[in-house]
mmCIF file of C-alpha atoms in Angstrom:
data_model
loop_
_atom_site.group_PDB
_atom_site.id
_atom_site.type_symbol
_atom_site.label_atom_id
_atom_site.label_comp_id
_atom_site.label_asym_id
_atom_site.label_seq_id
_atom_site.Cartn_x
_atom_site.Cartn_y
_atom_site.Cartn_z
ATOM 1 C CA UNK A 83 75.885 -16.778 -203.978
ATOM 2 C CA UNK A 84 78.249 -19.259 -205.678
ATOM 3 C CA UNK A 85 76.794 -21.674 -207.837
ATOM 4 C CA UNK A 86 78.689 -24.821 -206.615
ATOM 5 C CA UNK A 87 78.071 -26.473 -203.182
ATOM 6 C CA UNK A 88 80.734 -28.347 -201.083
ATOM 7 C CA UNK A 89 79.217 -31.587 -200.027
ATOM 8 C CA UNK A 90 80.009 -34.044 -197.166
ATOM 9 C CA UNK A 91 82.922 -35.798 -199.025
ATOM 10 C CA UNK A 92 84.628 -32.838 -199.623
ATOM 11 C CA UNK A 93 83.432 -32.753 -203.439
ATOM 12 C CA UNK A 94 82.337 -29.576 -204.710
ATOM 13 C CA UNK A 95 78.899 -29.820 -207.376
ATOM 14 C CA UNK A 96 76.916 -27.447 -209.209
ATOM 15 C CA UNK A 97 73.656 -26.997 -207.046
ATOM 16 C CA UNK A 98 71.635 -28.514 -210.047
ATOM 17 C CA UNK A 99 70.598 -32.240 -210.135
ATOM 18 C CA UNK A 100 67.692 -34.388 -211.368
ATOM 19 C CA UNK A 101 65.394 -36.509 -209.211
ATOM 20 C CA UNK A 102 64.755 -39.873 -210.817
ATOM 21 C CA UNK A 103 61.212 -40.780 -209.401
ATOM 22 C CA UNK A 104 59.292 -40.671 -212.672
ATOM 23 C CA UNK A 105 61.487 -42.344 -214.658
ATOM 24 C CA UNK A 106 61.239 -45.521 -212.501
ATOM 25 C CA UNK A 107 57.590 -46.099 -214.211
ATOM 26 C CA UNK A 108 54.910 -48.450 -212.825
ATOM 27 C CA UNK A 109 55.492 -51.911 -210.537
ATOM 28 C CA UNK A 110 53.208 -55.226 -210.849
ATOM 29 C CA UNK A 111 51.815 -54.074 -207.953
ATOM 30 C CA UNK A 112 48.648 -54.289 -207.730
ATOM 31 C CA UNK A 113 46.760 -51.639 -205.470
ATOM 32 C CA UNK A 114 46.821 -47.460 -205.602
ATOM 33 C CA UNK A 115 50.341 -46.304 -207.658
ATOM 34 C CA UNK A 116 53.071 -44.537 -205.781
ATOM 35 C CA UNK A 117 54.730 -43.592 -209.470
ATOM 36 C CA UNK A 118 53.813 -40.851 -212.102
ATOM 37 C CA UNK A 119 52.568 -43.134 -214.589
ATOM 38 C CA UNK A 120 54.268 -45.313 -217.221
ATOM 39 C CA UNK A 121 57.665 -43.738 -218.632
ATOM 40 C CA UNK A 122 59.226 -44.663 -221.742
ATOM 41 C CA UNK A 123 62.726 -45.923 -221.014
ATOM 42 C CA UNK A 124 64.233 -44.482 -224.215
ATOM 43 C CA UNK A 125 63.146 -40.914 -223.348
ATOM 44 C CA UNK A 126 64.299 -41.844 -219.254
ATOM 45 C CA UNK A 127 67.753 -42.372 -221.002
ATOM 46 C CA UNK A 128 68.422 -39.610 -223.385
ATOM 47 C CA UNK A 129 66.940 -37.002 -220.345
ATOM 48 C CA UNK A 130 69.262 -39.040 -217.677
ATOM 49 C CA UNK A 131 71.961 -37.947 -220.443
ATOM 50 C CA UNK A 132 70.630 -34.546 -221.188
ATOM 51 C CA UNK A 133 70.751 -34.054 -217.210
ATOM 52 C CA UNK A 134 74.453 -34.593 -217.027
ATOM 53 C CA UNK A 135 75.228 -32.827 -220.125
ATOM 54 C CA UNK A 136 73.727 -29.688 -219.085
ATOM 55 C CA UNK A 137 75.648 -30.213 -215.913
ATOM 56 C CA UNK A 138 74.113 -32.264 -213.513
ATOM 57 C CA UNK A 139 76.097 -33.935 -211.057
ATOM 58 C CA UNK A 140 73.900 -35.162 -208.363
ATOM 59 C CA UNK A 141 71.430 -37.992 -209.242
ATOM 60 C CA UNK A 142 68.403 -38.850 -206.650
ATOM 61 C CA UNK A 143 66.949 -42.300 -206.868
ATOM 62 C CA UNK A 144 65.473 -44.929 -204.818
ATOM 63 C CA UNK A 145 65.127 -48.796 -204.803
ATOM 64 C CA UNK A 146 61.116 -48.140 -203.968
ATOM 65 C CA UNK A 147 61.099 -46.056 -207.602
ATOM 66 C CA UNK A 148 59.908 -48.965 -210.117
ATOM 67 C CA UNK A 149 60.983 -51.450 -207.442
ATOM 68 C CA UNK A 150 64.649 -50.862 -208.923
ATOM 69 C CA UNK A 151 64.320 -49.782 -212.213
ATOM 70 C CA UNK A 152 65.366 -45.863 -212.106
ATOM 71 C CA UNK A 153 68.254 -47.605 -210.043
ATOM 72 C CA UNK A 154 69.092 -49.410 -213.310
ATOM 73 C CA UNK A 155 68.697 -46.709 -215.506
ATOM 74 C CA UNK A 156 70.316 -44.358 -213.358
ATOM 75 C CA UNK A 157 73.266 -46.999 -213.257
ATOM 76 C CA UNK A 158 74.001 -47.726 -216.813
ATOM 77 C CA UNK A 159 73.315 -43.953 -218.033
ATOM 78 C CA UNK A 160 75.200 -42.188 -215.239
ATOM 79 C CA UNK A 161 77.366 -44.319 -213.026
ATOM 80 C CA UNK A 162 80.193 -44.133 -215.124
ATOM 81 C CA UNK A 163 80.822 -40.644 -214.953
ATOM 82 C CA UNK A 164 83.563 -40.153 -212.042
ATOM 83 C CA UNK A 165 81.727 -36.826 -211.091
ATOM 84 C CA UNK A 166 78.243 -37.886 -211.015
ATOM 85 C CA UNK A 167 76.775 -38.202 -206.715
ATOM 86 C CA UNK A 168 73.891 -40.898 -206.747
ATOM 87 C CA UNK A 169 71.629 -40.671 -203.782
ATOM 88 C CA UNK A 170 69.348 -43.640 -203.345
ATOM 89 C CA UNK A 171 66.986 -44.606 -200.694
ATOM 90 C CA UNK A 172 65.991 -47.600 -198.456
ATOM 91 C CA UNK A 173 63.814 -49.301 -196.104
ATOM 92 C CA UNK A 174 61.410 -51.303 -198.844
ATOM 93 C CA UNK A 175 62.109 -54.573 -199.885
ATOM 94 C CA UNK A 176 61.834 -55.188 -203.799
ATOM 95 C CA UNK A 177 61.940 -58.138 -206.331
ATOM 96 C CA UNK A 178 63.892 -56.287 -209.335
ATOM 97 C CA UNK A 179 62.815 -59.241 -211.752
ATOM 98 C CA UNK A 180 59.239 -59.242 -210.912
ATOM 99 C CA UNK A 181 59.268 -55.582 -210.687
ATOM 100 C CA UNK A 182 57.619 -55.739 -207.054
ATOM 101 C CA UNK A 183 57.363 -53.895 -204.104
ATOM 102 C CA UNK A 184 57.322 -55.290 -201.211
ATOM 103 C CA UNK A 185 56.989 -54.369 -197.585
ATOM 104 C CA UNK A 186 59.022 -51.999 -195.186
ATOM 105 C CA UNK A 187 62.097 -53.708 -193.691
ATOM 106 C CA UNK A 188 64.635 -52.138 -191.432
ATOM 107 C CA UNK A 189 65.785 -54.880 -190.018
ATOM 108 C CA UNK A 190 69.598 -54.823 -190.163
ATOM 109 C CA UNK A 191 69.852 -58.474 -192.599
ATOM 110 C CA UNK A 192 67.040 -56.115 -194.482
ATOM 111 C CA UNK A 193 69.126 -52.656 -194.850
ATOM 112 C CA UNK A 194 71.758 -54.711 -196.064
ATOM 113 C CA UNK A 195 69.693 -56.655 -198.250
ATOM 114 C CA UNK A 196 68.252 -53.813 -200.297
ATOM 115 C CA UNK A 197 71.775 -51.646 -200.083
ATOM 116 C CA UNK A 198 73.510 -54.141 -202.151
ATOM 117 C CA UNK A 199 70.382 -54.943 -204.090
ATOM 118 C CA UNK A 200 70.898 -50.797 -205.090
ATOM 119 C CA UNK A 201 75.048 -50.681 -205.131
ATOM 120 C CA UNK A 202 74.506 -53.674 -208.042
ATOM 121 C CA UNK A 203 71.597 -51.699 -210.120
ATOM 122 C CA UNK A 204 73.334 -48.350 -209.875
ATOM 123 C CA UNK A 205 77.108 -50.410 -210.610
ATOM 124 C CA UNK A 206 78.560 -48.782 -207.370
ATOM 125 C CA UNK A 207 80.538 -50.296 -205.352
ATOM 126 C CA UNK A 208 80.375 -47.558 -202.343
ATOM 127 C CA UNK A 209 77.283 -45.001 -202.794
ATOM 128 C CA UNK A 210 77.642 -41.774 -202.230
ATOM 129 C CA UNK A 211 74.793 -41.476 -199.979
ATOM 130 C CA UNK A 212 71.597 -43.726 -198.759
ATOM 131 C CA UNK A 213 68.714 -41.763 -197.335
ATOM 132 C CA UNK A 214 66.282 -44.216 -194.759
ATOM 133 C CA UNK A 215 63.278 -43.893 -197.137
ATOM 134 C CA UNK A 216 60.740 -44.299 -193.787
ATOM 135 C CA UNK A 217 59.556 -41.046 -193.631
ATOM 136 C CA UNK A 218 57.618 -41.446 -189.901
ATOM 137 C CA UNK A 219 59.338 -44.647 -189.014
ATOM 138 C CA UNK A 220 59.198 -45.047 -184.852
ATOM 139 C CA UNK A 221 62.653 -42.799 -183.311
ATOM 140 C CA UNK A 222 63.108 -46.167 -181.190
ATOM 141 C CA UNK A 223 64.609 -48.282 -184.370
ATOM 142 C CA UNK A 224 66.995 -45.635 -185.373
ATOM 143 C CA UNK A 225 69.968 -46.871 -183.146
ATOM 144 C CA UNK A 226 69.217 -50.922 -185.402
ATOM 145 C CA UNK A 227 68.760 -48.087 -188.977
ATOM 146 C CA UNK A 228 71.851 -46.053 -188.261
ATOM 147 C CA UNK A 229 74.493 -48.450 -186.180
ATOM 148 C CA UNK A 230 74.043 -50.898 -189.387
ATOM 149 C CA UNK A 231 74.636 -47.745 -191.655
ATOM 150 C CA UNK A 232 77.205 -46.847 -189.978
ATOM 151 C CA UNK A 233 79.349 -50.432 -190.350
ATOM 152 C CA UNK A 234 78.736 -50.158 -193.876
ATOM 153 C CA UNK A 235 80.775 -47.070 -193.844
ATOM 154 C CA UNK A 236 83.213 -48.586 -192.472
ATOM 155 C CA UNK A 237 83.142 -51.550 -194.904
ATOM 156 C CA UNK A 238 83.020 -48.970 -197.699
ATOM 157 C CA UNK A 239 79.566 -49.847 -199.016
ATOM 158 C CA UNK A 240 78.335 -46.684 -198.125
ATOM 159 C CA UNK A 241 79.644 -42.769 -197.861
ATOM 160 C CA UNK A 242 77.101 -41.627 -195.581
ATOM 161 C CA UNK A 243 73.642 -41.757 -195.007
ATOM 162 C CA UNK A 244 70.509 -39.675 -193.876
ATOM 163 C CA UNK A 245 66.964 -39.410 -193.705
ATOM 164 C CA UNK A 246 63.836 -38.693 -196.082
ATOM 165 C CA UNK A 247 61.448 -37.393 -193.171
ATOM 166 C CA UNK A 248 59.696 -34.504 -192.733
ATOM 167 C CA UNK A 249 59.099 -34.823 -188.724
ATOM 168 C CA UNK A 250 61.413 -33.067 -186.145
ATOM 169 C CA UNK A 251 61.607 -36.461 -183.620
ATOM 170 C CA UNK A 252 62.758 -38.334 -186.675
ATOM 171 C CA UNK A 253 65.243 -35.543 -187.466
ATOM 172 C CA UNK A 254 66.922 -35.284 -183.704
ATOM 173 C CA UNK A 255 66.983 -39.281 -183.668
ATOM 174 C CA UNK A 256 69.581 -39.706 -186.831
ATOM 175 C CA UNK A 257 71.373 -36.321 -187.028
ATOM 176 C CA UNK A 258 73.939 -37.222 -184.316
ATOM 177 C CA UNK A 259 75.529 -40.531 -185.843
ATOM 178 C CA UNK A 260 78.945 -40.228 -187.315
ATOM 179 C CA UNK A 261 78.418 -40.338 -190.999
ATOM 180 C CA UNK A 262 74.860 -38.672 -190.919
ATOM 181 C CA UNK A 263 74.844 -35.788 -193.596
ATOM 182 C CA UNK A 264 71.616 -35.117 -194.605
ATOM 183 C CA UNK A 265 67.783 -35.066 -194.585
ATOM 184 C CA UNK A 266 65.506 -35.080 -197.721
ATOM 185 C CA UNK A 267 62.186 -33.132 -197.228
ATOM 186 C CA UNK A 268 59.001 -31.217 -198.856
ATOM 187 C CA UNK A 269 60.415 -27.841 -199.306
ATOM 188 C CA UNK A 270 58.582 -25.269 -201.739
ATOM 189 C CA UNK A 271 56.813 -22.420 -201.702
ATOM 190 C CA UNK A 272 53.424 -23.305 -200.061
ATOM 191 C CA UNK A 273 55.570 -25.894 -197.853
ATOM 192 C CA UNK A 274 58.448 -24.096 -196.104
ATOM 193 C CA UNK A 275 59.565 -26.527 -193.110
ATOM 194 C CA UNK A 276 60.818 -23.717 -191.034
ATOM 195 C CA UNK A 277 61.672 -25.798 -188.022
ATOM 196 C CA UNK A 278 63.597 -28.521 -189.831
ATOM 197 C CA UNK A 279 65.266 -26.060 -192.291
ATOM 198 C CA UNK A 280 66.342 -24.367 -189.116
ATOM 199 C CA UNK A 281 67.767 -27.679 -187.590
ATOM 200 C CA UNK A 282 69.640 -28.695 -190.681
ATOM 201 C CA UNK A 283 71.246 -25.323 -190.830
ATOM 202 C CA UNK A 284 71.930 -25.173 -187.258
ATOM 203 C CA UNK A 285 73.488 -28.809 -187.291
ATOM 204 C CA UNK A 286 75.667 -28.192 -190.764
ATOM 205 C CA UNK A 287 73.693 -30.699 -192.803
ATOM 206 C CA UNK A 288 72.396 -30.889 -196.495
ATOM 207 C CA UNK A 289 68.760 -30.593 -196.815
ATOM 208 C CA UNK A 290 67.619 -32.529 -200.392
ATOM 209 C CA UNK A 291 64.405 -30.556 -201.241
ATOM 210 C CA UNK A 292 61.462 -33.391 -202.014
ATOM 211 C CA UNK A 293 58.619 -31.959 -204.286
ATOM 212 C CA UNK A 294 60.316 -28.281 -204.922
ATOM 213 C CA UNK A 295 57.518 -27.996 -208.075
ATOM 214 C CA UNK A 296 54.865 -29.070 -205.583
ATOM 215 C CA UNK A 297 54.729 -32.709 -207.891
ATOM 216 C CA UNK A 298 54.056 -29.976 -210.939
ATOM 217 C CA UNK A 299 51.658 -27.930 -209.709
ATOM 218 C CA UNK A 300 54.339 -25.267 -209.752
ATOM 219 C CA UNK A 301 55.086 -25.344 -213.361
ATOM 220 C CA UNK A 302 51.473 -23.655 -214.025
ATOM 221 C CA UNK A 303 50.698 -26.088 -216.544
ATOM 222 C CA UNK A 304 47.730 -27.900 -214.781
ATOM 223 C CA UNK A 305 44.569 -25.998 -215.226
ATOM 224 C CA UNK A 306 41.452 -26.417 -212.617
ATOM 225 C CA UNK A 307 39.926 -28.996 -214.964
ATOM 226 C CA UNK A 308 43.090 -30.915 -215.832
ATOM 227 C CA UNK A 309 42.436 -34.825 -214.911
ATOM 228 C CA UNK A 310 45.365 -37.111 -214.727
ATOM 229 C CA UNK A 311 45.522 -40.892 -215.240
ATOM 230 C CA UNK A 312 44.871 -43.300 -213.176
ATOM 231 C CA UNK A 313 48.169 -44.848 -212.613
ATOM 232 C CA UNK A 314 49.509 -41.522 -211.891
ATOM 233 C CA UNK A 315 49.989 -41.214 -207.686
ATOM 234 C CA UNK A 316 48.668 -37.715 -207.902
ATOM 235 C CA UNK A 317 45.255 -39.383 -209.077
ATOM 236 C CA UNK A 318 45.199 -41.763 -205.771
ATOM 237 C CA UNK A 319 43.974 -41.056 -202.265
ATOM 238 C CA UNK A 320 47.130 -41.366 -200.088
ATOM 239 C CA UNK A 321 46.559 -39.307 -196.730
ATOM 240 C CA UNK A 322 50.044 -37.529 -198.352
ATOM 241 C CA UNK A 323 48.795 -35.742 -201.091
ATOM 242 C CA UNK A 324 47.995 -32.043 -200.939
ATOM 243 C CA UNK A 325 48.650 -30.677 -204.048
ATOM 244 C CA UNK A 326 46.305 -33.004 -206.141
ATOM 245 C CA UNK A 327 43.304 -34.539 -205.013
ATOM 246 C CA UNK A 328 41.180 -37.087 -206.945
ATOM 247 C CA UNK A 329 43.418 -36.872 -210.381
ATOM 248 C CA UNK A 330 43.156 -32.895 -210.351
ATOM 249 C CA UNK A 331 45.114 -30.220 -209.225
ATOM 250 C CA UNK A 332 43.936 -29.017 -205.327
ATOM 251 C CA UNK A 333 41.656 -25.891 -206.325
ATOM 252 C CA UNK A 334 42.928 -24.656 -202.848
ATOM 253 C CA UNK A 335 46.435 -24.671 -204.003
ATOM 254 C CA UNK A 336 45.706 -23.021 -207.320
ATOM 255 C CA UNK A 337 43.834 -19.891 -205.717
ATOM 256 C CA UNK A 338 47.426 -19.619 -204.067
ATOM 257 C CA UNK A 339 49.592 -19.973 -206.966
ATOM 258 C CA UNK A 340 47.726 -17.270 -208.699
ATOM 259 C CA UNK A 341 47.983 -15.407 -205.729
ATOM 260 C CA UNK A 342 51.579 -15.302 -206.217
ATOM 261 C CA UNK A 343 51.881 -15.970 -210.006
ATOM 262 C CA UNK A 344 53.235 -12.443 -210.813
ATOM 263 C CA UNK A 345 56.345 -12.928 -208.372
ATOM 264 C CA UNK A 346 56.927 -16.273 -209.841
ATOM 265 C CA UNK A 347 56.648 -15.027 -213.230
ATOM 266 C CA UNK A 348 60.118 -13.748 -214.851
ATOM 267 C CA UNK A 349 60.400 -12.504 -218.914
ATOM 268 C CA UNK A 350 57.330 -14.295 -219.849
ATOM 269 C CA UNK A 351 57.488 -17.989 -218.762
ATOM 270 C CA UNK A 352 55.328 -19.076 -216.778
ATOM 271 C CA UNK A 353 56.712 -19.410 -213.071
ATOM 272 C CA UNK A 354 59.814 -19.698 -214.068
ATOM 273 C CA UNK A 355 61.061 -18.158 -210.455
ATOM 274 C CA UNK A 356 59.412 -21.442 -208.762
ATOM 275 C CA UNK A 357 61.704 -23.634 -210.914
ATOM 276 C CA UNK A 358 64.423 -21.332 -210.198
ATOM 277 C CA UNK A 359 64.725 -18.173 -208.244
ATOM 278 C CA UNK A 360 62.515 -19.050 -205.859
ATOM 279 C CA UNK A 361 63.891 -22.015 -204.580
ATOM 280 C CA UNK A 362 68.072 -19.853 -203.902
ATOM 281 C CA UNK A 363 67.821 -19.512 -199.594
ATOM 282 C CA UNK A 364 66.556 -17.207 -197.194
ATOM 283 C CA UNK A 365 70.087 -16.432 -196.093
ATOM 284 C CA UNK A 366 73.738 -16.681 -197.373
ATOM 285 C CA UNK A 367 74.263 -19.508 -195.063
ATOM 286 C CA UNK A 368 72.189 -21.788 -196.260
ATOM 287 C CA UNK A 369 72.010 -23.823 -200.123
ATOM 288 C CA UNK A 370 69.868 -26.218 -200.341
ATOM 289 C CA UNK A 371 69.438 -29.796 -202.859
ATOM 290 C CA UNK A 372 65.457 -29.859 -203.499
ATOM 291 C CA UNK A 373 65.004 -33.319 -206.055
ATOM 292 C CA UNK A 374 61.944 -33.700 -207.702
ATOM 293 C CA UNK A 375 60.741 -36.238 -209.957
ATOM 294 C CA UNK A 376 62.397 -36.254 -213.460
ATOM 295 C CA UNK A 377 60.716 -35.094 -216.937
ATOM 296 C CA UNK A 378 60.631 -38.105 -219.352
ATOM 297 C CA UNK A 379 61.049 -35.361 -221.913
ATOM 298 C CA UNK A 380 64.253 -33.832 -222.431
ATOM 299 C CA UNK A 381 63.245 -30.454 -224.098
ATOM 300 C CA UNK A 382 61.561 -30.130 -220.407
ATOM 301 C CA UNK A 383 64.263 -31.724 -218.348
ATOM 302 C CA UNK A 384 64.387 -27.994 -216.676
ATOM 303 C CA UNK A 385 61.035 -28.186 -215.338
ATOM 304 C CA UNK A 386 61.852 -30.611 -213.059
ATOM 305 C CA UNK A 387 65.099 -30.388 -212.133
ATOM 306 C CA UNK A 388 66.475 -29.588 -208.498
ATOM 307 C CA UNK A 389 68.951 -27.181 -207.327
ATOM 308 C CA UNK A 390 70.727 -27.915 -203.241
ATOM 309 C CA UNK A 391 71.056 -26.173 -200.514
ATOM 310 C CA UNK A 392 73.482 -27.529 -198.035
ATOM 311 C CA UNK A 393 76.080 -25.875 -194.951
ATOM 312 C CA UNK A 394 78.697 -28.331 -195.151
ATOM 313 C CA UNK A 395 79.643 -30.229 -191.973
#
């Protein structure tokens, strides 16, 4: 299988990228975190480079990640490379300044809002690609979500647009607009989505893989006693974890890594075929995009990098 993909816009990338979730750091929010902790923006910055250097060209970000801040970071380290595809999100209002979150808004005056709060941190004047960043928002507002996407194509704010969602009604109600490419969704080993893998392929559109590393359990590094901190999200108690509950790695999920631990292991690091191998498709006709959040490290940028699987339209 080739190593490039041919995207939407005709573009062709390598099937590598880095998601940009960690590096957005902690809000003033106060309340359970939704980020990996704090991240120090000097490390952020030399990985963002490391990313492109080792060739990179796809960038996945959000204006809910640090209420703007991997936006910013992702704009002044990246942006300015002609090749580089930024995917960001939407649907959450945030204050940049006061580093705030704020509440879900899909209003139309709201989508545009937070588009061109993202097209100034990421120093784009059209983005390559928004993703509605609802993930079970009601079917019935996706004619007010997509119509209002769809304008801003045509007023070159936007290149195209899609959905992070994991839910088949959410999936038929977007993938017919115009400029509708893709879908971003928990894809990994323990989580396979069959039935909207099979409707992405079936409907020529990109899939963006969320959590390929199953938020690091994959890696092998966490041990059954391993406690996290508490402004990590994998310590809280969101109904959406599975992988880590209460700060530790699932002990359900372990007994099934090490169930499979010898076909993930490959010359003597440790699941290296879950960061890699085991992520290439099922069948020639599909590649696929999974993004996961980014190392603050560089000399483990790897570890948490994303490779795409995509049919183009």
């Amino acid at each position: 299988m080739s190593t490039q993909i041919k995207l939407w816009n005709g573009r062709t990338v390598p099937r590598v990228g880095l998601g940009c979730w960690a590096i957005g750091g902690t809000t003033a929010n106060e309340g359970p975190s939704t980020s990996y902790g704090k991240a120090d923006d000097a490390q952020s910055r030399a990985a963002l480079r490391a990313g492109y250097e080792m060739g990179a060209r796809v960038f996945d970000t959000a204006a809910a990640y640090g209420a703007g801040h991997s936006e910013m970071l992702v704009g002044e380290e990246i942006s300015h490379h002609d090749d580089a595809i930024i995917i960001t999100k939407f649907g959450v209002e945030v204050d940049f300044e006061a580093n705030l979150k704020g509440a879900v808004n899909v209003t139309p005056e709201g989508i545009r809002g937070i588009v061109d709060g993202s097209r100034s941190r990421l120093k784009r004047d059209c983005l390559d690609l928004v993703l509605l960043h609802v993930n079970d928002m009601d079917p019935a507002l996706a004619p007010q979500v997509f119509d209002t996407l769809e304008a801003m194509v045509g007023e070159n704010k936007i290149g195209a647009y899609g959905w992070s969602t994991d839910f088949m009604p959410q999936a038929r109600a977007g993938a017919d607009y115009p400029h509708f490419v893709a879908f971003e969704n928990d894809y990994n080993v323990f989580t396979p989505a069959a039935d909207l893998m099979g409707f992405a392929q079936d409907r020529g559109l990109i899939s963006i893989s969320r959590l390929p590393l199953a938020m690091g359990l994959l890696t092998g590094k966490y041990l059954p006693d391993a406690q996290l901190n508490s402004d990590d999200v994998r310590a809280q108690s969101h109904d959406w974890l599975r992988f880590f509950k209460d700060g530790k790695p699932s002990a359900d999920y372990l007994n099934r890594l090490a169930d499979i631990r010898d076909l993930l292991q490959s010359g003597g690091a440790p699941c290296r075929r879950a960061r890699w191998a085991g992520f290439w498709p099922p069948r020639p006709s599909r590649c696929r995009s999974p993004a996961s959040a980014m190392r603050r490290r560089c000399a483990t940028i790897s570890e948490r990098s994303k490779k795409a699987r995509c049919r183009p339209k």
